[in-house]
Amino acid sequence: MYSLMLSSKLAEVLIYSGKTVRNVTLCRAFVSASPRPLQGKEEAEQCQNVKEAADAVKDGAKQVKETTEYIQDVASNTSGRVSKMTKDVTEKVTETTDSVTEKAKGSVSGVVGTVKNATDIIKNKMGGD
């Protein structure tokens, strides 16, 4: 600040004395004013809004992640249940098929036995007459 005052005084002296200065370096200083209170308040509000928006984005990302994990869990559980039900149904169908096959074998055996008996009776009657 002192150099600014000296530069100012030197300029006044030289101008009033009618002399011009060449080869003399004048120091120029620029003074900046502090921001107006309204600008500072607006910047603070903007900064706060940006922080709130960033927090909202973080919260949204967290909710998306949690929802995705929930959907994966539900899909996994559903897949497990469907697999178990399919296995149970397949076992029941196999048991039923085996049971029907055994009954059919028994029925066929019974029919074959009956036909054989009938054939033997017919042979005996024809051969005995």
mmCIF file of N, CA and C in Angstrom:
data_model
loop_
_atom_site.group_PDB
_atom_site.id
_atom_site.type_symbol
_atom_site.label_atom_id
_atom_site.label_comp_id
_atom_site.label_asym_id
_atom_site.label_seq_id
_atom_site.Cartn_x
_atom_site.Cartn_y
_atom_site.Cartn_z
ATOM 1 N N MET A 1 0.819 -1.171 0.000
ATOM 2 C CA MET A 1 0.000 0.000 0.000
ATOM 3 C C MET A 1 0.879 1.258 0.000
ATOM 4 N N TYR A 2 2.002 1.158 0.693
ATOM 5 C CA TYR A 2 2.918 2.284 0.776
ATOM 6 C C TYR A 2 3.493 2.595 -0.607
ATOM 7 N N SER A 3 3.806 1.534 -1.405
ATOM 8 C CA SER A 3 4.378 1.756 -2.734
ATOM 9 C C SER A 3 3.351 2.421 -3.649
ATOM 10 N N LEU A 4 2.081 2.098 -3.445
ATOM 11 C CA LEU A 4 1.027 2.725 -4.238
ATOM 12 C C LEU A 4 0.963 4.226 -3.954
ATOM 13 N N MET A 5 1.105 4.577 -2.715
ATOM 14 C CA MET A 5 1.074 5.989 -2.347
ATOM 15 C C MET A 5 2.282 6.724 -2.927
ATOM 16 N N LEU A 6 3.446 6.066 -2.907
ATOM 17 C CA LEU A 6 4.649 6.700 -3.453
ATOM 18 C C LEU A 6 4.521 6.884 -4.956
ATOM 19 N N SER A 7 3.970 5.886 -5.643
ATOM 20 C CA SER A 7 3.782 5.996 -7.092
ATOM 21 C C SER A 7 2.846 7.150 -7.414
ATOM 22 N N SER A 8 1.807 7.258 -6.641
ATOM 23 C CA SER A 8 0.844 8.325 -6.852
ATOM 24 C C SER A 8 1.488 9.690 -6.640
ATOM 25 N N LYS A 9 2.267 9.822 -5.587
ATOM 26 C CA LYS A 9 2.938 11.096 -5.283
ATOM 27 C C LYS A 9 3.959 11.433 -6.370
ATOM 28 N N LEU A 10 4.703 10.422 -6.835
ATOM 29 C CA LEU A 10 5.696 10.639 -7.863
ATOM 30 C C LEU A 10 5.044 11.118 -9.157
ATOM 31 N N ALA A 11 3.926 10.521 -9.495
ATOM 32 C CA ALA A 11 3.211 10.934 -10.703
ATOM 33 C C ALA A 11 2.746 12.371 -10.582
ATOM 34 N N GLU A 12 2.250 12.759 -9.419
ATOM 35 C CA GLU A 12 1.788 14.135 -9.213
ATOM 36 C C GLU A 12 2.945 15.117 -9.355
ATOM 37 N N VAL A 13 4.065 14.793 -8.748
ATOM 38 C CA VAL A 13 5.220 15.695 -8.778
ATOM 39 C C VAL A 13 5.706 15.863 -10.208
ATOM 40 N N LEU A 14 5.778 14.775 -10.940
ATOM 41 C CA LEU A 14 6.284 14.847 -12.306
ATOM 42 C C LEU A 14 5.320 15.594 -13.222
ATOM 43 N N ILE A 15 4.057 15.395 -13.019
ATOM 44 C CA ILE A 15 3.068 16.063 -13.860
ATOM 45 C C ILE A 15 3.068 17.556 -13.565
ATOM 46 N N TYR A 16 3.090 17.955 -12.313
ATOM 47 C CA TYR A 16 3.056 19.366 -11.971
ATOM 48 C C TYR A 16 4.363 20.078 -12.341
ATOM 49 N N SER A 17 5.445 19.355 -12.299
ATOM 50 C CA SER A 17 6.715 20.011 -12.629
ATOM 51 C C SER A 17 6.912 20.099 -14.131
ATOM 52 N N GLY A 18 6.064 19.425 -14.895
ATOM 53 C CA GLY A 18 6.127 19.504 -16.335
ATOM 54 C C GLY A 18 7.156 18.577 -16.937
ATOM 55 N N LYS A 19 7.727 17.728 -16.169
ATOM 56 C CA LYS A 19 8.724 16.806 -16.675
ATOM 57 C C LYS A 19 8.052 15.470 -16.995
ATOM 58 N N THR A 20 8.594 14.805 -17.974
ATOM 59 C CA THR A 20 8.108 13.465 -18.280
ATOM 60 C C THR A 20 9.178 12.477 -17.884
ATOM 61 N N VAL A 21 8.771 11.351 -17.527
ATOM 62 C CA VAL A 21 9.717 10.342 -17.049
ATOM 63 C C VAL A 21 9.839 9.257 -18.110
ATOM 64 N N ARG A 22 11.054 9.055 -18.502
ATOM 65 C CA ARG A 22 11.353 7.915 -19.361
ATOM 66 C C ARG A 22 12.311 7.031 -18.596
ATOM 67 N N ASN A 23 12.377 5.875 -18.794
ATOM 68 C CA ASN A 23 13.268 4.935 -18.117
ATOM 69 C C ASN A 23 12.963 4.800 -16.628
ATOM 70 N N VAL A 24 11.869 5.305 -16.180
ATOM 71 C CA VAL A 24 11.494 5.111 -14.780
ATOM 72 C C VAL A 24 10.327 4.132 -14.770
ATOM 73 N N THR A 25 10.490 3.085 -14.042
ATOM 74 C CA THR A 25 9.451 2.069 -13.967
ATOM 75 C C THR A 25 8.473 2.456 -12.884
ATOM 76 N N LEU A 26 7.239 2.593 -13.290
ATOM 77 C CA LEU A 26 6.201 2.892 -12.308
ATOM 78 C C LEU A 26 5.554 1.583 -11.883
ATOM 79 N N CYS A 27 5.313 1.526 -10.662
ATOM 80 C CA CYS A 27 4.671 0.314 -10.124
ATOM 81 C C CYS A 27 3.167 0.519 -10.176
ATOM 82 N N ARG A 28 2.504 -0.422 -10.792
ATOM 83 C CA ARG A 28 1.045 -0.331 -10.845
ATOM 84 C C ARG A 28 0.469 -1.423 -9.956
ATOM 85 N N ALA A 29 -0.460 -1.044 -9.206
ATOM 86 C CA ALA A 29 -1.107 -2.010 -8.328
ATOM 87 C C ALA A 29 -2.597 -2.021 -8.637
ATOM 88 N N PHE A 30 -3.168 -3.206 -8.633
ATOM 89 C CA PHE A 30 -4.601 -3.347 -8.861
ATOM 90 C C PHE A 30 -5.247 -3.773 -7.561
ATOM 91 N N VAL A 31 -6.279 -3.068 -7.237
ATOM 92 C CA VAL A 31 -6.991 -3.359 -6.004
ATOM 93 C C VAL A 31 -8.306 -4.012 -6.378
ATOM 94 N N SER A 32 -8.574 -5.124 -5.763
ATOM 95 C CA SER A 32 -9.856 -5.778 -6.038
ATOM 96 C C SER A 32 -10.741 -5.676 -4.815
ATOM 97 N N ALA A 33 -11.977 -5.480 -5.071
ATOM 98 C CA ALA A 33 -12.936 -5.367 -3.974
ATOM 99 C C ALA A 33 -13.438 -6.757 -3.614
ATOM 100 N N SER A 34 -13.816 -6.906 -2.404
ATOM 101 C CA SER A 34 -14.386 -8.192 -1.989
ATOM 102 C C SER A 34 -15.749 -8.357 -2.672
ATOM 103 N N PRO A 35 -16.189 -9.582 -2.877
ATOM 104 C CA PRO A 35 -17.463 -9.784 -3.563
ATOM 105 C C PRO A 35 -18.605 -9.146 -2.785
ATOM 106 N N ARG A 36 -19.572 -8.746 -3.556
ATOM 107 C CA ARG A 36 -20.737 -8.154 -2.898
ATOM 108 C C ARG A 36 -21.417 -9.217 -2.041
ATOM 109 N N PRO A 37 -22.052 -8.819 -0.986
ATOM 110 C CA PRO A 37 -22.689 -9.793 -0.105
ATOM 111 C C PRO A 37 -23.719 -10.661 -0.832
ATOM 112 N N LEU A 38 -24.412 -10.087 -1.818
ATOM 113 C CA LEU A 38 -25.410 -10.881 -2.537
ATOM 114 C C LEU A 38 -24.745 -11.987 -3.349
ATOM 115 N N GLN A 39 -23.611 -11.677 -3.961
ATOM 116 C CA GLN A 39 -22.909 -12.692 -4.729
ATOM 117 C C GLN A 39 -22.431 -13.813 -3.810
ATOM 118 N N GLY A 40 -21.915 -13.477 -2.696
ATOM 119 C CA GLY A 40 -21.451 -14.484 -1.740
ATOM 120 C C GLY A 40 -22.587 -15.375 -1.272
ATOM 121 N N LYS A 41 -23.728 -14.765 -1.045
ATOM 122 C CA LYS A 41 -24.893 -15.531 -0.600
ATOM 123 C C LYS A 41 -25.379 -16.452 -1.715
ATOM 124 N N GLU A 42 -25.407 -15.942 -2.946
ATOM 125 C CA GLU A 42 -25.847 -16.763 -4.078
ATOM 126 C C GLU A 42 -24.898 -17.941 -4.291
ATOM 127 N N GLU A 43 -23.596 -17.673 -4.196
ATOM 128 C CA GLU A 43 -22.614 -18.737 -4.366
ATOM 129 C C GLU A 43 -22.763 -19.792 -3.276
ATOM 130 N N ALA A 44 -23.021 -19.351 -2.061
ATOM 131 C CA ALA A 44 -23.208 -20.293 -0.960
ATOM 132 C C ALA A 44 -24.450 -21.156 -1.204
ATOM 133 N N GLU A 45 -25.522 -20.522 -1.689
ATOM 134 C CA GLU A 45 -26.741 -21.283 -1.990
ATOM 135 C C GLU A 45 -26.500 -22.278 -3.123
ATOM 136 N N GLN A 46 -25.767 -21.840 -4.147
ATOM 137 C CA GLN A 46 -25.465 -22.741 -5.261
ATOM 138 C C GLN A 46 -24.616 -23.919 -4.794
ATOM 139 N N CYS A 47 -23.655 -23.627 -3.959
ATOM 140 C CA CYS A 47 -22.800 -24.683 -3.411
ATOM 141 C C CYS A 47 -23.632 -25.678 -2.607
ATOM 142 N N GLN A 48 -24.531 -25.159 -1.797
ATOM 143 C CA GLN A 48 -25.406 -26.022 -0.995
ATOM 144 C C GLN A 48 -26.302 -26.860 -1.907
ATOM 145 N N ASN A 49 -26.836 -26.250 -2.966
ATOM 146 C CA ASN A 49 -27.681 -26.991 -3.911
ATOM 147 C C ASN A 49 -26.905 -28.097 -4.601
ATOM 148 N N VAL A 50 -25.659 -27.824 -4.956
ATOM 149 C CA VAL A 50 -24.822 -28.846 -5.592
ATOM 150 C C VAL A 50 -24.568 -29.999 -4.617
ATOM 151 N N LYS A 51 -24.295 -29.668 -3.366
ATOM 152 C CA LYS A 51 -24.075 -30.713 -2.359
ATOM 153 C C LYS A 51 -25.332 -31.563 -2.179
ATOM 154 N N GLU A 52 -26.484 -30.904 -2.122
ATOM 155 C CA GLU A 52 -27.743 -31.644 -1.970
ATOM 156 C C GLU A 52 -28.001 -32.539 -3.174
ATOM 157 N N ALA A 53 -27.705 -32.042 -4.366
ATOM 158 C CA ALA A 53 -27.892 -32.850 -5.581
ATOM 159 C C ALA A 53 -26.960 -34.059 -5.566
ATOM 160 N N ALA A 54 -25.716 -33.855 -5.131
ATOM 161 C CA ALA A 54 -24.763 -34.966 -5.054
ATOM 162 C C ALA A 54 -25.237 -36.011 -4.042
ATOM 163 N N ASP A 55 -25.754 -35.552 -2.919
ATOM 164 C CA ASP A 55 -26.287 -36.479 -1.916
ATOM 165 C C ASP A 55 -27.486 -37.250 -2.466
ATOM 166 N N ALA A 56 -28.343 -36.561 -3.214
ATOM 167 C CA ALA A 56 -29.513 -37.220 -3.805
ATOM 168 C C ALA A 56 -29.075 -38.280 -4.814
ATOM 169 N N VAL A 57 -28.041 -37.982 -5.590
ATOM 170 C CA VAL A 57 -27.528 -38.966 -6.552
ATOM 171 C C VAL A 57 -26.967 -40.180 -5.813
ATOM 172 N N LYS A 58 -26.229 -39.930 -4.736
ATOM 173 C CA LYS A 58 -25.679 -41.040 -3.940
ATOM 174 C C LYS A 58 -26.803 -41.905 -3.380
ATOM 175 N N ASP A 59 -27.839 -41.252 -2.823
ATOM 176 C CA ASP A 59 -28.966 -41.996 -2.262
ATOM 177 C C ASP A 59 -29.676 -42.798 -3.346
ATOM 178 N N GLY A 60 -29.861 -42.191 -4.511
ATOM 179 C CA GLY A 60 -30.510 -42.892 -5.621
ATOM 180 C C GLY A 60 -29.708 -44.105 -6.058
ATOM 181 N N ALA A 61 -28.392 -43.957 -6.147
ATOM 182 C CA ALA A 61 -27.538 -45.085 -6.535
ATOM 183 C C ALA A 61 -27.609 -46.200 -5.500
ATOM 184 N N LYS A 62 -27.655 -45.817 -4.228
ATOM 185 C CA LYS A 62 -27.747 -46.810 -3.153
ATOM 186 C C LYS A 62 -29.072 -47.564 -3.247
ATOM 187 N N GLN A 63 -30.162 -46.854 -3.506
ATOM 188 C CA GLN A 63 -31.467 -47.499 -3.635
ATOM 189 C C GLN A 63 -31.512 -48.421 -4.844
ATOM 190 N N VAL A 64 -30.903 -48.007 -5.939
ATOM 191 C CA VAL A 64 -30.864 -48.862 -7.134
ATOM 192 C C VAL A 64 -30.093 -50.144 -6.824
ATOM 193 N N LYS A 65 -28.976 -50.005 -6.123
ATOM 194 C CA LYS A 65 -28.170 -51.177 -5.757
ATOM 195 C C LYS A 65 -28.970 -52.120 -4.862
ATOM 196 N N GLU A 66 -29.643 -51.570 -3.855
ATOM 197 C CA GLU A 66 -30.440 -52.397 -2.947
ATOM 198 C C GLU A 66 -31.579 -53.092 -3.699
ATOM 199 N N THR A 67 -32.232 -52.378 -4.604
ATOM 200 C CA THR A 67 -33.322 -52.965 -5.384
ATOM 201 C C THR A 67 -32.801 -54.087 -6.269
ATOM 202 N N THR A 68 -31.660 -53.870 -6.885
ATOM 203 C CA THR A 68 -31.063 -54.897 -7.739
ATOM 204 C C THR A 68 -30.728 -56.146 -6.930
ATOM 205 N N GLU A 69 -30.149 -55.951 -5.741
ATOM 206 C CA GLU A 69 -29.827 -57.097 -4.879
ATOM 207 C C GLU A 69 -31.104 -57.831 -4.467
ATOM 208 N N TYR A 70 -32.164 -57.089 -4.157
ATOM 209 C CA TYR A 70 -33.438 -57.714 -3.770
ATOM 210 C C TYR A 70 -33.999 -58.548 -4.920
ATOM 211 N N ILE A 71 -33.963 -57.978 -6.126
ATOM 212 C CA ILE A 71 -34.484 -58.702 -7.293
ATOM 213 C C ILE A 71 -33.671 -59.962 -7.539
ATOM 214 N N GLN A 72 -32.344 -59.876 -7.378
ATOM 215 C CA GLN A 72 -31.494 -61.057 -7.558
ATOM 216 C C GLN A 72 -31.838 -62.126 -6.531
ATOM 217 N N ASP A 73 -32.061 -61.718 -5.276
ATOM 218 C CA ASP A 73 -32.428 -62.681 -4.230
ATOM 219 C C ASP A 73 -33.758 -63.345 -4.544
ATOM 220 N N VAL A 74 -34.745 -62.551 -4.941
ATOM 221 C CA VAL A 74 -36.070 -63.100 -5.266
ATOM 222 C C VAL A 74 -35.971 -64.059 -6.446
ATOM 223 N N ALA A 75 -35.230 -63.666 -7.465
ATOM 224 C CA ALA A 75 -35.072 -64.532 -8.644
ATOM 225 C C ALA A 75 -34.368 -65.830 -8.262
ATOM 226 N N SER A 76 -33.363 -65.729 -7.421
ATOM 227 C CA SER A 76 -32.629 -66.922 -6.985
ATOM 228 C C SER A 76 -33.537 -67.847 -6.174
ATOM 229 N N ASN A 77 -34.289 -67.272 -5.247
ATOM 230 C CA ASN A 77 -35.206 -68.077 -4.433
ATOM 231 C C ASN A 77 -36.283 -68.721 -5.301
ATOM 232 N N THR A 78 -36.826 -67.963 -6.232
ATOM 233 C CA THR A 78 -37.860 -68.489 -7.122
ATOM 234 C C THR A 78 -37.296 -69.611 -7.978
ATOM 235 N N SER A 79 -36.100 -69.416 -8.483
ATOM 236 C CA SER A 79 -35.459 -70.439 -9.303
ATOM 237 C C SER A 79 -35.255 -71.714 -8.498
ATOM 238 N N GLY A 80 -34.815 -71.563 -7.256
ATOM 239 C CA GLY A 80 -34.629 -72.732 -6.382
ATOM 240 C C GLY A 80 -35.938 -73.462 -6.125
ATOM 241 N N ARG A 81 -36.989 -72.696 -5.875
ATOM 242 C CA ARG A 81 -38.301 -73.315 -5.624
ATOM 243 C C ARG A 81 -38.821 -74.044 -6.861
ATOM 244 N N VAL A 82 -38.669 -73.405 -8.023
ATOM 245 C CA VAL A 82 -39.128 -74.037 -9.268
ATOM 246 C C VAL A 82 -38.335 -75.310 -9.522
ATOM 247 N N SER A 83 -37.038 -75.276 -9.297
ATOM 248 C CA SER A 83 -36.209 -76.478 -9.490
ATOM 249 C C SER A 83 -36.649 -77.593 -8.555
ATOM 250 N N LYS A 84 -36.913 -77.258 -7.299
ATOM 251 C CA LYS A 84 -37.353 -78.268 -6.330
ATOM 252 C C LYS A 84 -38.710 -78.843 -6.736
ATOM 253 N N MET A 85 -39.625 -77.956 -7.140
ATOM 254 C CA MET A 85 -40.954 -78.435 -7.556
ATOM 255 C C MET A 85 -40.835 -79.327 -8.786
ATOM 256 N N THR A 86 -39.981 -78.948 -9.732
ATOM 257 C CA THR A 86 -39.787 -79.757 -10.935
ATOM 258 C C THR A 86 -39.227 -81.120 -10.569
ATOM 259 N N LYS A 87 -38.279 -81.138 -9.658
ATOM 260 C CA LYS A 87 -37.687 -82.407 -9.207
ATOM 261 C C LYS A 87 -38.748 -83.275 -8.532
ATOM 262 N N ASP A 88 -39.554 -82.667 -7.651
ATOM 263 C CA ASP A 88 -40.609 -83.418 -6.955
ATOM 264 C C ASP A 88 -41.619 -83.983 -7.953
ATOM 265 N N VAL A 89 -42.030 -83.176 -8.911
ATOM 266 C CA VAL A 89 -43.007 -83.635 -9.906
ATOM 267 C C VAL A 89 -42.409 -84.758 -10.743
ATOM 268 N N THR A 90 -41.148 -84.615 -11.121
ATOM 269 C CA THR A 90 -40.484 -85.660 -11.911
ATOM 270 C C THR A 90 -40.424 -86.969 -11.134
ATOM 271 N N GLU A 91 -40.124 -86.880 -9.841
ATOM 272 C CA GLU A 91 -40.097 -88.094 -9.007
ATOM 273 C C GLU A 91 -41.480 -88.732 -8.926
ATOM 274 N N LYS A 92 -42.507 -87.923 -8.749
ATOM 275 C CA LYS A 92 -43.881 -88.460 -8.673
ATOM 276 C C LYS A 92 -44.273 -89.112 -9.998
ATOM 277 N N VAL A 93 -43.942 -88.457 -11.111
ATOM 278 C CA VAL A 93 -44.271 -89.021 -12.424
ATOM 279 C C VAL A 93 -43.538 -90.346 -12.614
ATOM 280 N N THR A 94 -42.283 -90.397 -12.204
ATOM 281 C CA THR A 94 -41.502 -91.636 -12.322
ATOM 282 C C THR A 94 -42.118 -92.741 -11.475
ATOM 283 N N GLU A 95 -42.489 -92.409 -10.243
ATOM 284 C CA GLU A 95 -43.128 -93.402 -9.371
ATOM 285 C C GLU A 95 -44.441 -93.892 -9.980
ATOM 286 N N THR A 96 -45.233 -92.977 -10.478
ATOM 287 C CA THR A 96 -46.518 -93.342 -11.079
ATOM 288 C C THR A 96 -46.300 -94.199 -12.316
ATOM 289 N N THR A 97 -45.331 -93.831 -13.134
ATOM 290 C CA THR A 97 -45.029 -94.612 -14.339
ATOM 291 C C THR A 97 -44.584 -96.018 -13.966
ATOM 292 N N ASP A 98 -43.717 -96.122 -12.959
ATOM 293 C CA ASP A 98 -43.270 -97.444 -12.502
ATOM 294 C C ASP A 98 -44.435 -98.268 -11.985
ATOM 295 N N SER A 99 -45.320 -97.626 -11.228
ATOM 296 C CA SER A 99 -46.489 -98.321 -10.686
ATOM 297 C C SER A 99 -47.407 -98.809 -11.803
ATOM 298 N N VAL A 100 -47.676 -97.934 -12.767
ATOM 299 C CA VAL A 100 -48.538 -98.303 -13.897
ATOM 300 C C VAL A 100 -47.889 -99.415 -14.704
ATOM 301 N N THR A 101 -46.579 -99.337 -14.892
ATOM 302 C CA THR A 101 -45.859 -100.372 -15.646
ATOM 303 C C THR A 101 -45.967 -101.723 -14.938
ATOM 304 N N GLU A 102 -45.778 -101.709 -13.629
ATOM 305 C CA GLU A 102 -45.888 -102.966 -12.863
ATOM 306 C C GLU A 102 -47.305 -103.530 -12.941
ATOM 307 N N LYS A 103 -48.299 -102.647 -12.834
ATOM 308 C CA LYS A 103 -49.684 -103.105 -12.923
ATOM 309 C C LYS A 103 -49.976 -103.653 -14.312
ATOM 310 N N ALA A 104 -49.439 -102.989 -15.311
ATOM 311 C CA ALA A 104 -49.658 -103.460 -16.684
ATOM 312 C C ALA A 104 -48.995 -104.815 -16.892
ATOM 313 N N LYS A 105 -47.785 -104.982 -16.357
ATOM 314 C CA LYS A 105 -47.105 -106.277 -16.466
ATOM 315 C C LYS A 105 -47.927 -107.360 -15.785
ATOM 316 N N GLY A 106 -48.456 -107.018 -14.622
ATOM 317 C CA GLY A 106 -49.290 -107.986 -13.897
ATOM 318 C C GLY A 106 -50.542 -108.321 -14.676
ATOM 319 N N SER A 107 -51.153 -107.292 -15.266
ATOM 320 C CA SER A 107 -52.374 -107.510 -16.049
ATOM 321 C C SER A 107 -52.071 -108.354 -17.284
ATOM 322 N N VAL A 108 -50.974 -108.053 -17.951
ATOM 323 C CA VAL A 108 -50.595 -108.811 -19.140
ATOM 324 C C VAL A 108 -50.275 -110.251 -18.747
ATOM 325 N N SER A 109 -49.559 -110.397 -17.647
ATOM 326 C CA SER A 109 -49.245 -111.750 -17.176
ATOM 327 C C SER A 109 -50.525 -112.511 -16.846
ATOM 328 N N GLY A 110 -51.454 -111.800 -16.222
ATOM 329 C CA GLY A 110 -52.748 -112.431 -15.891
ATOM 330 C C GLY A 110 -53.501 -112.812 -17.143
ATOM 331 N N VAL A 111 -53.494 -111.938 -18.144
ATOM 332 C CA VAL A 111 -54.186 -112.230 -19.401
ATOM 333 C C VAL A 111 -53.502 -113.400 -20.097
ATOM 334 N N VAL A 112 -52.185 -113.413 -20.132
ATOM 335 C CA VAL A 112 -51.444 -114.508 -20.768
ATOM 336 C C VAL A 112 -51.737 -115.816 -20.033
ATOM 337 N N GLY A 113 -51.745 -115.744 -18.717
ATOM 338 C CA GLY A 113 -52.063 -116.955 -17.928
ATOM 339 C C GLY A 113 -53.462 -117.437 -18.203
ATOM 340 N N THR A 114 -54.410 -116.531 -18.306
ATOM 341 C CA THR A 114 -55.799 -116.893 -18.578
ATOM 342 C C THR A 114 -55.928 -117.500 -19.968
ATOM 343 N N VAL A 115 -55.259 -116.900 -20.949
ATOM 344 C CA VAL A 115 -55.300 -117.424 -22.314
ATOM 345 C C VAL A 115 -54.662 -118.816 -22.352
ATOM 346 N N LYS A 116 -53.572 -118.982 -21.644
ATOM 347 C CA LYS A 116 -52.891 -120.285 -21.607
ATOM 348 C C LYS A 116 -53.800 -121.338 -20.977
ATOM 349 N N ASN A 117 -54.448 -120.975 -19.896
ATOM 350 C CA ASN A 117 -55.372 -121.909 -19.240
ATOM 351 C C ASN A 117 -56.527 -122.267 -20.175
ATOM 352 N N ALA A 118 -57.052 -121.259 -20.840
ATOM 353 C CA ALA A 118 -58.158 -121.501 -21.767
ATOM 354 C C ALA A 118 -57.700 -122.407 -22.906
ATOM 355 N N THR A 119 -56.496 -122.183 -23.395
ATOM 356 C CA THR A 119 -55.958 -123.013 -24.476
ATOM 357 C C THR A 119 -55.777 -124.448 -24.001
ATOM 358 N N ASP A 120 -55.271 -124.618 -22.810
ATOM 359 C CA ASP A 120 -55.091 -125.966 -22.257
ATOM 360 C C ASP A 120 -56.436 -126.672 -22.089
ATOM 361 N N ILE A 121 -57.440 -125.950 -21.658
ATOM 362 C CA ILE A 121 -58.770 -126.550 -21.488
ATOM 363 C C ILE A 121 -59.313 -126.975 -22.829
ATOM 364 N N ILE A 122 -59.167 -126.110 -23.833
ATOM 365 C CA ILE A 122 -59.669 -126.438 -25.178
ATOM 366 C C ILE A 122 -58.910 -127.652 -25.719
ATOM 367 N N LYS A 123 -57.619 -127.723 -25.532
ATOM 368 C CA LYS A 123 -56.839 -128.871 -25.999
ATOM 369 C C LYS A 123 -57.312 -130.140 -25.310
ATOM 370 N N ASN A 124 -57.546 -130.068 -24.030
ATOM 371 C CA ASN A 124 -57.983 -131.238 -23.286
ATOM 372 C C ASN A 124 -59.365 -131.702 -23.749
ATOM 373 N N LYS A 125 -60.251 -130.792 -24.030
ATOM 374 C CA LYS A 125 -61.593 -131.175 -24.470
ATOM 375 C C LYS A 125 -61.532 -131.756 -25.864
ATOM 376 N N MET A 126 -60.711 -131.192 -26.689
ATOM 377 C CA MET A 126 -60.638 -131.698 -28.029
ATOM 378 C C MET A 126 -59.871 -133.000 -28.083
ATOM 379 N N GLY A 127 -58.914 -133.111 -27.309
ATOM 380 C CA GLY A 127 -58.127 -134.335 -27.284
ATOM 381 C C GLY A 127 -58.838 -135.434 -26.497
ATOM 382 N N GLY A 128 -59.660 -135.098 -25.592
ATOM 383 C CA GLY A 128 -60.370 -136.053 -24.755
ATOM 384 C C GLY A 128 -61.605 -136.554 -25.416
ATOM 385 N N ASP A 129 -62.162 -135.939 -26.381
ATOM 386 C CA ASP A 129 -63.388 -136.364 -27.044
ATOM 387 C C ASP A 129 -63.106 -137.459 -27.927
#
